Tab-separated table of C-alpha atoms in Angstrom:
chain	number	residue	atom	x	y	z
A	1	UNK	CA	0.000	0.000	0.000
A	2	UNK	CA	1.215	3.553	-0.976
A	3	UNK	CA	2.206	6.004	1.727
A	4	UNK	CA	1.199	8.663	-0.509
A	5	UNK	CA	-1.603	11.092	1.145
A	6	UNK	CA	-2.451	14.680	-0.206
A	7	UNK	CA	-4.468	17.506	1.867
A	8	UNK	CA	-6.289	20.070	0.629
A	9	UNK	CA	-6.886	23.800	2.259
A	10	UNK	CA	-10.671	24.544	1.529
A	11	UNK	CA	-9.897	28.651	2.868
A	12	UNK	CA	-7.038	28.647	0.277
A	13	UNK	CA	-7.149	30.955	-3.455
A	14	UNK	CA	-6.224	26.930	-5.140
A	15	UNK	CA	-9.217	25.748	-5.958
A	16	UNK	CA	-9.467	22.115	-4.678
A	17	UNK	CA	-9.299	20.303	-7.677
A	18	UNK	CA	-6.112	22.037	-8.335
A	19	UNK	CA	-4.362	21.217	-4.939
A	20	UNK	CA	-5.712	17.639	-5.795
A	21	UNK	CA	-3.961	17.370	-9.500
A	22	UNK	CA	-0.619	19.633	-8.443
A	23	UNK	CA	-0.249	17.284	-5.535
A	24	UNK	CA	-0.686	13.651	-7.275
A	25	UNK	CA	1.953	15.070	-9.158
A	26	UNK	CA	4.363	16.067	-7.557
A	27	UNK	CA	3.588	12.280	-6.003
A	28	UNK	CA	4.340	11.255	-9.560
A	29	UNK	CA	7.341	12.930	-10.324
A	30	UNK	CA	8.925	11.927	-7.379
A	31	UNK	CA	8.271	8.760	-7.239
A	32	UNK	CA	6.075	7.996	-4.303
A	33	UNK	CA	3.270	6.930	-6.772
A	34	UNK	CA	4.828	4.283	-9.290
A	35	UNK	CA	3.673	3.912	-13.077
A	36	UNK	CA	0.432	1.041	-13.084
A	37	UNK	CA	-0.584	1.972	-9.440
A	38	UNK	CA	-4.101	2.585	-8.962
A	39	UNK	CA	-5.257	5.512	-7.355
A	40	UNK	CA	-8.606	5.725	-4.894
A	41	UNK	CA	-11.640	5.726	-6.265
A	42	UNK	CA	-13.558	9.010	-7.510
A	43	UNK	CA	-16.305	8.488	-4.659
A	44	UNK	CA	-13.725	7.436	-1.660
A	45	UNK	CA	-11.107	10.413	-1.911
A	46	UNK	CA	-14.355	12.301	-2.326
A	47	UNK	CA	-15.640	10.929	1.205
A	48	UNK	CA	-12.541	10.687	2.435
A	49	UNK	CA	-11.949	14.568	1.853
A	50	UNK	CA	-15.271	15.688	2.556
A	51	UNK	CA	-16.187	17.484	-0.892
A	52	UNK	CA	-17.841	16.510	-3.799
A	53	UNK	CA	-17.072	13.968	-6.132
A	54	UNK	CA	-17.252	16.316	-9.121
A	55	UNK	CA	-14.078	18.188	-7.995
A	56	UNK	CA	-12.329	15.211	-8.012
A	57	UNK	CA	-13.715	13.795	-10.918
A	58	UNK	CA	-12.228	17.153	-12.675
A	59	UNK	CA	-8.227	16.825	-10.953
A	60	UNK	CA	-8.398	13.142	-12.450
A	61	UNK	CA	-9.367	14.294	-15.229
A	62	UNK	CA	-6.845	17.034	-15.922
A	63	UNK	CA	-4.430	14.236	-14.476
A	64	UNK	CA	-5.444	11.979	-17.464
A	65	UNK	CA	-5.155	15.008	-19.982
A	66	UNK	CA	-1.799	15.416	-19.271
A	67	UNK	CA	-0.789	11.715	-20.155
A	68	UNK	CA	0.114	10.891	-16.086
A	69	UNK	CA	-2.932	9.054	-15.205
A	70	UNK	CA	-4.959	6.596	-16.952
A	71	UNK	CA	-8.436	5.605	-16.610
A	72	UNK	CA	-10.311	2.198	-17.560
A	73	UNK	CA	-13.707	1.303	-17.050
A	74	UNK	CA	-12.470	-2.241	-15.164
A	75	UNK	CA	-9.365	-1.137	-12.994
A	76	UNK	CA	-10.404	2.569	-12.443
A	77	UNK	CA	-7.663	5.467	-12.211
A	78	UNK	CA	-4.159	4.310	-12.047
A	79	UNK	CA	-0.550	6.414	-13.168
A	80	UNK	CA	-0.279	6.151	-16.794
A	81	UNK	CA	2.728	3.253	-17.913
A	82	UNK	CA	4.289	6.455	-19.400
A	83	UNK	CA	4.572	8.450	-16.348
A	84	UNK	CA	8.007	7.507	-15.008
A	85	UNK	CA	9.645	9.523	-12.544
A	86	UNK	CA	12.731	10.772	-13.188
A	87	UNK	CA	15.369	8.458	-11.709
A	88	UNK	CA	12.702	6.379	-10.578
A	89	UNK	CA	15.756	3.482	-9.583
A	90	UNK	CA	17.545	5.339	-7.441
A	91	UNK	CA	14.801	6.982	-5.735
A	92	UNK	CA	13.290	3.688	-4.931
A	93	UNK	CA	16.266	2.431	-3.732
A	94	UNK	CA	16.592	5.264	-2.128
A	95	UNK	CA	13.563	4.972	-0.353
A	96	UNK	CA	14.414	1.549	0.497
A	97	UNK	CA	17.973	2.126	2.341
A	98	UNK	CA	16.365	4.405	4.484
A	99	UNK	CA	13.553	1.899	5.429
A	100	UNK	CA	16.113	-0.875	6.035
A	101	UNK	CA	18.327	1.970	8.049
A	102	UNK	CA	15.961	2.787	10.247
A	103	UNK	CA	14.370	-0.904	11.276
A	104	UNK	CA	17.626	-1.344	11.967
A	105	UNK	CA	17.654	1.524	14.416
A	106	UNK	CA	19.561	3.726	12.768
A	107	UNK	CA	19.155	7.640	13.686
A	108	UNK	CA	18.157	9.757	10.107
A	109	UNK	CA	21.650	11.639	10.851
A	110	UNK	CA	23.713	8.417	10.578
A	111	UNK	CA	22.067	7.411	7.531
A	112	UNK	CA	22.614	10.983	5.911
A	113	UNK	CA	26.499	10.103	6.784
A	114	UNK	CA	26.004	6.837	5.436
A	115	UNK	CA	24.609	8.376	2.124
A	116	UNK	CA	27.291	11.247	2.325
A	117	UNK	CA	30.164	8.516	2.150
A	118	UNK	CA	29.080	6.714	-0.235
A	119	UNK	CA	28.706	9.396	-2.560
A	120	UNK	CA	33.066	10.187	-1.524
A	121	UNK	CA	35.038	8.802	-4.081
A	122	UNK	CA	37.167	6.390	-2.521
A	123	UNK	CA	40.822	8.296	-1.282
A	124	UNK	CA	39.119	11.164	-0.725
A	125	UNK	CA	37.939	12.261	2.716
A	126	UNK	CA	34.694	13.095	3.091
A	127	UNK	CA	34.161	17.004	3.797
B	1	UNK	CA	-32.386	-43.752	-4.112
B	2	UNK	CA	-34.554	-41.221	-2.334
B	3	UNK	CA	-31.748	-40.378	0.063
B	4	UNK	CA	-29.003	-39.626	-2.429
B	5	UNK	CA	-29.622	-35.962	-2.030
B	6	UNK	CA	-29.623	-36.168	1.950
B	7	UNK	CA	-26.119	-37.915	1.620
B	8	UNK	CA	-24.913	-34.942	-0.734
B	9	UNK	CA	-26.515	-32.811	2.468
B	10	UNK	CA	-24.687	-35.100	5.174
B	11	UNK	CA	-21.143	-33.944	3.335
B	12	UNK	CA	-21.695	-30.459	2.275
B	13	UNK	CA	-22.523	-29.863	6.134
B	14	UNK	CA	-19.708	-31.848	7.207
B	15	UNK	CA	-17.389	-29.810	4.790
B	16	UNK	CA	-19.148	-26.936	6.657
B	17	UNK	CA	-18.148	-27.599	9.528
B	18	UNK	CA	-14.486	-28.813	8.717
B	19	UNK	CA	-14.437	-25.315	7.144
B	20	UNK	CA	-15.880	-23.021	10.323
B	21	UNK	CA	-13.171	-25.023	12.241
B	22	UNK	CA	-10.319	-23.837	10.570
B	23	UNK	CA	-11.769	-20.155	10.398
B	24	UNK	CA	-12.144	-20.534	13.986
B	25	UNK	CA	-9.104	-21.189	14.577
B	26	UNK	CA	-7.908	-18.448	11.949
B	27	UNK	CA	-9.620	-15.937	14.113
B	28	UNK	CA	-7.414	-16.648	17.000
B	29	UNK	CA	-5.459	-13.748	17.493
B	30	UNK	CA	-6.856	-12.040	15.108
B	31	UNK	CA	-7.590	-8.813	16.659
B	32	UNK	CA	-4.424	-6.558	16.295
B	33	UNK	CA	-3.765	-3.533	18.849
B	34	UNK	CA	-1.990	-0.953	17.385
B	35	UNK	CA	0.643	0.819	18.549
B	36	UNK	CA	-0.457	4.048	16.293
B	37	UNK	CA	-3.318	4.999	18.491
B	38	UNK	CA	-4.771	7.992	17.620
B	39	UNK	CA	-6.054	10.550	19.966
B	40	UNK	CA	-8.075	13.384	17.382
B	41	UNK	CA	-11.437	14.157	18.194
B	42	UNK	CA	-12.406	12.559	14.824
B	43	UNK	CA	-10.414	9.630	15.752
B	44	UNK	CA	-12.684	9.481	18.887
B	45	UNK	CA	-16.035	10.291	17.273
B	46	UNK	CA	-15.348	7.255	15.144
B	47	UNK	CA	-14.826	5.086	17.678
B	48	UNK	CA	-17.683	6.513	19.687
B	49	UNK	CA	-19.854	5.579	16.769
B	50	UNK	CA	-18.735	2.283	15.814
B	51	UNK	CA	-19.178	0.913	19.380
B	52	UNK	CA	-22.993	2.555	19.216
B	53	UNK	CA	-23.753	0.777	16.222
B	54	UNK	CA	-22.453	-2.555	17.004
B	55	UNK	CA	-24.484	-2.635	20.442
B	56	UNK	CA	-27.084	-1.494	19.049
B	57	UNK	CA	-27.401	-3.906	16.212
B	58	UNK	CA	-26.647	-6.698	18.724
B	59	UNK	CA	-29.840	-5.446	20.217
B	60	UNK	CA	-31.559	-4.921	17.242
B	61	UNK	CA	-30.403	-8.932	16.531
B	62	UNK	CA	-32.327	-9.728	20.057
B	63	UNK	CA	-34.943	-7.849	19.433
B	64	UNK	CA	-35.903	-9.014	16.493
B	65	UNK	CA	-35.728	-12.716	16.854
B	66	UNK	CA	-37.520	-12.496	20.318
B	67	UNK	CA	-40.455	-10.710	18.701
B	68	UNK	CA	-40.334	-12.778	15.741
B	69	UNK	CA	-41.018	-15.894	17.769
B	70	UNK	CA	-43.628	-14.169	19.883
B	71	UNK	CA	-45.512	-13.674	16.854
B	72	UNK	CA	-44.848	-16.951	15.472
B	73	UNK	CA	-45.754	-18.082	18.689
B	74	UNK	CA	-49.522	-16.329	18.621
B	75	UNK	CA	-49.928	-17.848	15.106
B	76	UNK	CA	-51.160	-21.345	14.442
B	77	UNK	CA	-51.434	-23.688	10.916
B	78	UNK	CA	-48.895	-24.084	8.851
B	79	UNK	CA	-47.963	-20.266	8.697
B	80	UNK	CA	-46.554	-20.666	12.174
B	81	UNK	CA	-43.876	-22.957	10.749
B	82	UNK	CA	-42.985	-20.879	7.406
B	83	UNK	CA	-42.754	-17.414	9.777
B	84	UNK	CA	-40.500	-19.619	12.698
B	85	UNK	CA	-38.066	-20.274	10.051
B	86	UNK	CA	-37.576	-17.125	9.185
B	87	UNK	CA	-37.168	-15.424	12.849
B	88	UNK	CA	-33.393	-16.089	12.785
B	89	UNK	CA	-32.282	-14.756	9.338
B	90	UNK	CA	-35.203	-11.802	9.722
B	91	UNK	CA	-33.173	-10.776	12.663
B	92	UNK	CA	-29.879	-11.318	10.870
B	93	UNK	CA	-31.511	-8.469	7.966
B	94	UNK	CA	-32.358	-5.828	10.988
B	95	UNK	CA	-29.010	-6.370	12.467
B	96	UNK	CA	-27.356	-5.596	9.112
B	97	UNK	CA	-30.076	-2.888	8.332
B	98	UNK	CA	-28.443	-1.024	12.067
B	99	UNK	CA	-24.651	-1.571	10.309
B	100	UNK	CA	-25.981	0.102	7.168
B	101	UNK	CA	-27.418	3.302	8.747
B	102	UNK	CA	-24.122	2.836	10.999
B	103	UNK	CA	-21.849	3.660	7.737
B	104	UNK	CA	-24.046	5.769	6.063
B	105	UNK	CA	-24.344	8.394	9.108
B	106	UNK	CA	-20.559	7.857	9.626
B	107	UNK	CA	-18.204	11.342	10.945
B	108	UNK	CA	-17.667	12.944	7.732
B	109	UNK	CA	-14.703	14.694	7.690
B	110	UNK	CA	-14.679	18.543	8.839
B	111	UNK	CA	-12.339	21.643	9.262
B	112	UNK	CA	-10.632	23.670	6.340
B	113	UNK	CA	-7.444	21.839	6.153
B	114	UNK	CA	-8.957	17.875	4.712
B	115	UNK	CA	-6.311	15.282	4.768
B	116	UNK	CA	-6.584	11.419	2.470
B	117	UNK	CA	-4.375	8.925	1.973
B	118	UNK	CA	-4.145	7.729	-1.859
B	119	UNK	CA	-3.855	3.950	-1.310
B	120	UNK	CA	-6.561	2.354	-2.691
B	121	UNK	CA	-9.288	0.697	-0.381
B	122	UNK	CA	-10.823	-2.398	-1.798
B	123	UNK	CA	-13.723	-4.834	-0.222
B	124	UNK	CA	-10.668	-7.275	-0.008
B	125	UNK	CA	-8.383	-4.924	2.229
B	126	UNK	CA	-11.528	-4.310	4.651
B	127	UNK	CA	-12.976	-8.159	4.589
B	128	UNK	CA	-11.720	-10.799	7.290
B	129	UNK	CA	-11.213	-13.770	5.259
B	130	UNK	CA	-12.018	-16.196	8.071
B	131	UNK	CA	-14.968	-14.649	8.762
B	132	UNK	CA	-16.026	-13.850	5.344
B	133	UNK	CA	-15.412	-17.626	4.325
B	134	UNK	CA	-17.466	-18.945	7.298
B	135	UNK	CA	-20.390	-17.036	6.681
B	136	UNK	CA	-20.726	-18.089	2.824
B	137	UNK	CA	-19.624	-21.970	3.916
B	138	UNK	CA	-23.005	-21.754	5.944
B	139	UNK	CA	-25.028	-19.750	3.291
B	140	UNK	CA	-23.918	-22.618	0.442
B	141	UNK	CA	-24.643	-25.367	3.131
B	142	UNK	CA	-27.826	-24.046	3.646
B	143	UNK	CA	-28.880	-23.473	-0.307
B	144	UNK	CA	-27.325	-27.059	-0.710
B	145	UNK	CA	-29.614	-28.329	2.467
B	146	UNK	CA	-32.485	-26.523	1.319
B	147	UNK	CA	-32.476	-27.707	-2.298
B	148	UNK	CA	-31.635	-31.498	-1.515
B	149	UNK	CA	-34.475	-31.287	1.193
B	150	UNK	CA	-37.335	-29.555	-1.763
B	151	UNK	CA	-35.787	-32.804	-4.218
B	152	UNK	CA	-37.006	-35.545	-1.779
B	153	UNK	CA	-40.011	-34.007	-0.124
B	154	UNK	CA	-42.733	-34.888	-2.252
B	155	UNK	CA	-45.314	-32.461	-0.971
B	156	UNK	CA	-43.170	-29.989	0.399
B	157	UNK	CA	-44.169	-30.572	3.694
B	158	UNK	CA	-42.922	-34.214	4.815
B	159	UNK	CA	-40.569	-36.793	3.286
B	160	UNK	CA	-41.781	-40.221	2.359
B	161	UNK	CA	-40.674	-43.560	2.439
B	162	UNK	CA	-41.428	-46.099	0.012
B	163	UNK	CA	-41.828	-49.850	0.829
B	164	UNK	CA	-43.553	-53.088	-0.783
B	165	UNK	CA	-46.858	-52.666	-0.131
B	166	UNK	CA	-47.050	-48.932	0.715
B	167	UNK	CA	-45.524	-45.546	1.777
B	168	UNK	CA	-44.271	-44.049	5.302
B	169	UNK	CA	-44.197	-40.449	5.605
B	170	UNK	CA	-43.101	-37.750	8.511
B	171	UNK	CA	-43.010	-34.068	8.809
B	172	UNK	CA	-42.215	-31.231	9.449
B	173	UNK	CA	-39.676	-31.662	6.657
B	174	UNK	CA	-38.094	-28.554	5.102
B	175	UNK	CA	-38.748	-29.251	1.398
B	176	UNK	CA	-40.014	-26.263	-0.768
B	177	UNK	CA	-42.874	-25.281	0.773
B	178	UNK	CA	-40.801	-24.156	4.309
B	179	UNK	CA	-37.649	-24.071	2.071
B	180	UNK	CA	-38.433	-21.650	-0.568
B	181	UNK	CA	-38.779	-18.603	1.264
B	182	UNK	CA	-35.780	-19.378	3.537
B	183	UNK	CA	-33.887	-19.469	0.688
B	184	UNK	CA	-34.997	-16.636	-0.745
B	185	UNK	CA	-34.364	-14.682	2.882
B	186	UNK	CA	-31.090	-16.208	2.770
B	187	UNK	CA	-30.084	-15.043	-0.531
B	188	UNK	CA	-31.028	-11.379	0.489
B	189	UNK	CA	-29.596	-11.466	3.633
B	190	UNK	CA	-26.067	-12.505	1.687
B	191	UNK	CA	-26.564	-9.807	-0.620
B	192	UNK	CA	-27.190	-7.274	2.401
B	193	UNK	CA	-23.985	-8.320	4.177
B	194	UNK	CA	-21.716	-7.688	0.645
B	195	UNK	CA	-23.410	-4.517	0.464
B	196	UNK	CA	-22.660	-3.670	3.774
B	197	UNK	CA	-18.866	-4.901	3.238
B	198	UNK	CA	-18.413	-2.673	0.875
B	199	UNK	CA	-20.019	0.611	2.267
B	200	UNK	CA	-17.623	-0.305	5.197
B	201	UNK	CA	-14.840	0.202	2.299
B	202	UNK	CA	-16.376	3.271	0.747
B	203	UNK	CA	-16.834	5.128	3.993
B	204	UNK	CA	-14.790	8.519	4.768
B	205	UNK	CA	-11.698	7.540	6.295
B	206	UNK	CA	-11.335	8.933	10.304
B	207	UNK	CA	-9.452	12.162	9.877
B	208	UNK	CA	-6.274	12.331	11.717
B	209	UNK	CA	-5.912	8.719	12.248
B	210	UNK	CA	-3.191	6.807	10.747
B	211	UNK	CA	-4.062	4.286	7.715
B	212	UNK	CA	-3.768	1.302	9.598
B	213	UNK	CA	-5.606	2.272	12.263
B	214	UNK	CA	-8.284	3.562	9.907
B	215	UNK	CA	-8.449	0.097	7.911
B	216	UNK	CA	-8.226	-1.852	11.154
B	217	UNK	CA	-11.369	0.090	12.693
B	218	UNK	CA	-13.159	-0.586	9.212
B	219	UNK	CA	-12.226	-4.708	9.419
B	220	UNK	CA	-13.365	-4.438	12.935
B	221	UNK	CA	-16.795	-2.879	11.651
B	222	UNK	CA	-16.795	-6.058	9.023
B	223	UNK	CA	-16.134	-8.709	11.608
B	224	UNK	CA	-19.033	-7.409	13.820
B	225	UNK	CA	-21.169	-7.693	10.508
B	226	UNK	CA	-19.975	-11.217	9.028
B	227	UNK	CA	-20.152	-12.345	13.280
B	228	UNK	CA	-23.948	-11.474	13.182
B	229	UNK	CA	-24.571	-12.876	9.545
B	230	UNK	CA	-22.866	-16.190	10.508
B	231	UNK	CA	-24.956	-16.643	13.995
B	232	UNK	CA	-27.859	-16.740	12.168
B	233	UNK	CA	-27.336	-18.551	8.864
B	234	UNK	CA	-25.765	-21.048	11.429
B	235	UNK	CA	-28.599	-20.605	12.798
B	236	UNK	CA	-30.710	-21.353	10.712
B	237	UNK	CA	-28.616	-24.119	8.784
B	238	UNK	CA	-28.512	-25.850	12.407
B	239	UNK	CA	-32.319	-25.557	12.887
B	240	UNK	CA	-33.210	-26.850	8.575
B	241	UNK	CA	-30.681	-30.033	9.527
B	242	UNK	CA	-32.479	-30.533	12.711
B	243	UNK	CA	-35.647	-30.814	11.261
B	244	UNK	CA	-34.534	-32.520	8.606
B	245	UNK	CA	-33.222	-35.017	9.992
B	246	UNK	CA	-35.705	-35.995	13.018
B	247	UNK	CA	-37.943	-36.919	9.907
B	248	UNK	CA	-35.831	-38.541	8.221
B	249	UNK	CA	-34.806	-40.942	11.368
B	250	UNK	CA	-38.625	-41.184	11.661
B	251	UNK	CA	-39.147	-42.408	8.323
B	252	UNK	CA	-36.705	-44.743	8.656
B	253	UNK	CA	-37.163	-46.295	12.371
B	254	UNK	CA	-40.798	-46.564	11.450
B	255	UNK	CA	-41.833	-50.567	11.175
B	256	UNK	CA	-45.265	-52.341	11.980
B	257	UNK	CA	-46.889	-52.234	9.309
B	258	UNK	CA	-48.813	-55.262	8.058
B	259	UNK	CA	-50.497	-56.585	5.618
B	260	UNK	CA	-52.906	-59.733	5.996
B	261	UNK	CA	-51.061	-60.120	9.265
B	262	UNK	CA	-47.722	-60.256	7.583
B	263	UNK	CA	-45.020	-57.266	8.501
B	264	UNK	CA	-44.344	-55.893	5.340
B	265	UNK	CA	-42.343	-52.691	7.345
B	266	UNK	CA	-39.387	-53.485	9.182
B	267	UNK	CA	-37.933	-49.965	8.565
B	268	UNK	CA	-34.625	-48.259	6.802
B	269	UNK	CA	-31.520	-48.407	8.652
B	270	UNK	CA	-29.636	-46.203	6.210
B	271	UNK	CA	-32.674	-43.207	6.876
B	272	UNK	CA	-32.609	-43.903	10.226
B	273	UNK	CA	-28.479	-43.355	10.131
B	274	UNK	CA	-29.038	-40.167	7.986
B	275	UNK	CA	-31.502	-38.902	10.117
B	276	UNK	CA	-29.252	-39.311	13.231
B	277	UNK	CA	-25.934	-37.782	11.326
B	278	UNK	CA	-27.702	-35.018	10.035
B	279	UNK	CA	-29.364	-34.036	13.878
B	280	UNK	CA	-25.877	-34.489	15.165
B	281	UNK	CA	-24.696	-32.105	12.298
B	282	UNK	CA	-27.373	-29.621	13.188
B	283	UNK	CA	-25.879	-29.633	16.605
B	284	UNK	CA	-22.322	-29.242	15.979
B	285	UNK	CA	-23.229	-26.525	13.452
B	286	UNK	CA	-25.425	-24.680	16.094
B	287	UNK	CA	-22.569	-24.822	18.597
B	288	UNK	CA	-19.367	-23.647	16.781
B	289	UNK	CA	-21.610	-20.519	15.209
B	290	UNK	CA	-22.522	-19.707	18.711
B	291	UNK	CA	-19.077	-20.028	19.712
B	292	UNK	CA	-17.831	-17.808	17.110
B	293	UNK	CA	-20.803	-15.315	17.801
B	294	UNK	CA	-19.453	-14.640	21.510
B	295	UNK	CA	-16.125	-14.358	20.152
B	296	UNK	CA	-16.901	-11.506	17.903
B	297	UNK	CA	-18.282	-8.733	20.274
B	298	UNK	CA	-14.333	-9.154	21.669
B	299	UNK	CA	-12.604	-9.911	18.685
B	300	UNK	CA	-14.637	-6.882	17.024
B	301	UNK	CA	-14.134	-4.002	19.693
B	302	UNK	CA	-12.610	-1.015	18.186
B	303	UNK	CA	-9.144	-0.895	18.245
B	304	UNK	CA	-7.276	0.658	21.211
B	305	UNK	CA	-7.751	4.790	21.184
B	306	UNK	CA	-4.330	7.033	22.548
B	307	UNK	CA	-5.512	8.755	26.371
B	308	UNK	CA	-6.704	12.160	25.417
């Protein structure tokens, strides 16, 4: 299951099917929401957000203009094959050293030193 | 044979029941306290609710079958019969109508800043397996039960026996004359507990609660539901075998008959041995459905809330 959420200001200027597109995204481009995976349901991140389905009806929609989601009539909304982060690899794996770091009980700070050697060439010393 | 269908009965409840076993025992240690407790005011208006609507439909389960058999009980003929039938699975429907209004008058989400998580839900995420599995093992038990019992009974109303020189008969038996509309109740009262399963995974998500504790308050809402269903389809499953199969072990013990002074009835052994399996059947059924109906009101509290 994604870890993905979005939140959306009703007393902002955005109108909430913008926050809603701008935010799934961002999601997209960085990676957090991977090409094939399906997205809620029109209806549940309507009820789950407390406004009306149209709004989010029109942010998918917008989302599917702009080739990064895709919608069938079977499997619902899920991000397009073709949306693919930009160094989608590395961000996974990314994503993944810092979930092994930390069930191993690693403090964030000692895994941003781990990440900071590995990126010193070897000889050097790290600044 | 007459009693081929009853034998197809004896092992589809016996399959039953091998089935509600291992779901029992699936629900051991089932319920999960999370560590993620949340302590919003949304998180506790959830929980608030969900505990009113299971003890109320618990009630509303009561209720129901109580004054269902006090009706049945001021009836008489063979309406009396039909309607006592039905008392179980009419107060399964009420206790699922309670759920329904439950979900549909769940917390919606308030304040200007609305927060969602975009994992999908689906009815699969929010379902129990064990549970979900017993209570369709007993609804296909009892639509198997039901239809062998309308095949033998010739009139609907008693099962016959066939010998040389004439026919022995005993009722009640539940062929289609008690059977049809219990099938048809249990049919909508399946129906009503999917529908319920999956407004459970359609309704707003409790704001300011974490995910899991979200989707473990929404299988603890479908556990109280599928607890309720499966009580009474046991129910009612127990009470169609028990019926059954007193008539059928009447049938069969029943010898005397003569003819010019000569017994020409000496009785069935195998319908008197069908009739006794299928009243032990009823009993076993009637027990582990209880048994997993006093589990659920514990297995299917709300999870744990953080001290305010």
């Amino acid at each position: 299951m994604t870890g993905a959420a979005l939140e959306v200001d009703l007393t902002s200027s955005v109108p909430p099917f913008e926050q809603i597109r701008r935010q799934v995204s961002e999601h997209i481009a960085a990676g957090r929401l991977e090409p094939g995976e399906r997205l809620p349901t029109i209806r549940d991140l309507a009820a789950d957000l407390g406004i009306a389905p149209g709004t989010v009806a029109r942010a998918y929609r917008e989302l599917e203009a702009a080739g990064l989601v895709s919608t069938r009539r079977r499997t619902g909304t899920s991000v397009a094959p073709g949306a693919v982060a930009p160094h989608a690899a590395p961000r996974r794996a990314a994503r993944h050293l810092v979930t092994l770091a930390r069930a191993s009980g690693m403090p964030d700070d000692e895994i941003l030193d781990l990440v900071r050697d590995a990126l010193t060439p070897p000889g050097t010393t790290a600044p | 044979m007459a009693a081929s269908p009853l034998v197809v009965v004896l092992v589809v409840a016996a399959l039953a029941i091998a089935l509600a076993i291992r779901a029992l025992s699936a629900t051991r240690g089932d319920r999960t306290d999370l560590a993620e407790a949340p302590s919003s005011e949304a998180a506790r208006a959830a929980h608030r609710h969900a505990t009113r609507v299971r003890r109320v439909a618990w009630a509303t389960l009561v209720a129901t079958g109580w004054a269902t058999l006090q009706v049945t009980g001021a009836m008489a003929g063979l309406a009396q019969g039909r309607l006592l039938g039905l008392a179980p699975i009419a107060a399964g429907i009420a206790f699922v109508l309670v759920h329904a209004i439950g979900d549909l008058t769940w917390p919606r989400p308030t304040g200007a800043v609305r927060r969602a998580s975009l994992a999908r839900r689906t009815v699969t995420d929010v379902t129990p397996a064990p549970a979900y599995r017993l209570t369709v093992a007993w609804g296909v038990a009892l639509t198997v039960t039901l239809v062998a019992c309308g095949a033998v009974s010739g009139n609907g109303r008693d099962i016959a026996r066939a010998y040389d020189g004439g026919t022995s008969g005993a009722g009640p038996f539940p062929g289609w004359f008690y059977g049809a509309p219990l099938l048809l109740a249990a049919l909508v009262l399946l129906a009503a507990v999917h529908g319920l399963v999956v407004l459970v995974a359609r309704r707003a998500a409790v704001a300011g609660a974490p995910d899991r504790w979200d989707l473990e308050l929404r299988r603890h809402s479908a556990r109280a539901v599928l607890g309720g269903a499966q009580l009474v389809l046991g129910l009612t499953l127990a009470a169609v075998l028990m019926v059954a199969g007193s008539a059928v072990r009447s049938v069969g013990s029943s010898t005397g008959s003569t003819i010019s002074g000569e017994l020409v009835d000496t009785g069935d052994p195998l319908y008197t041995s069908i009739g006794i399996s299928l009243v032990v059947l009823a009993l076993a059924i009637a027990l582990i459905s209880l048994v997993v109906a006093m589990r659920t009101p514990h297995a299917a509290r709300t999870p744990a809330l953080a001290p305010a």
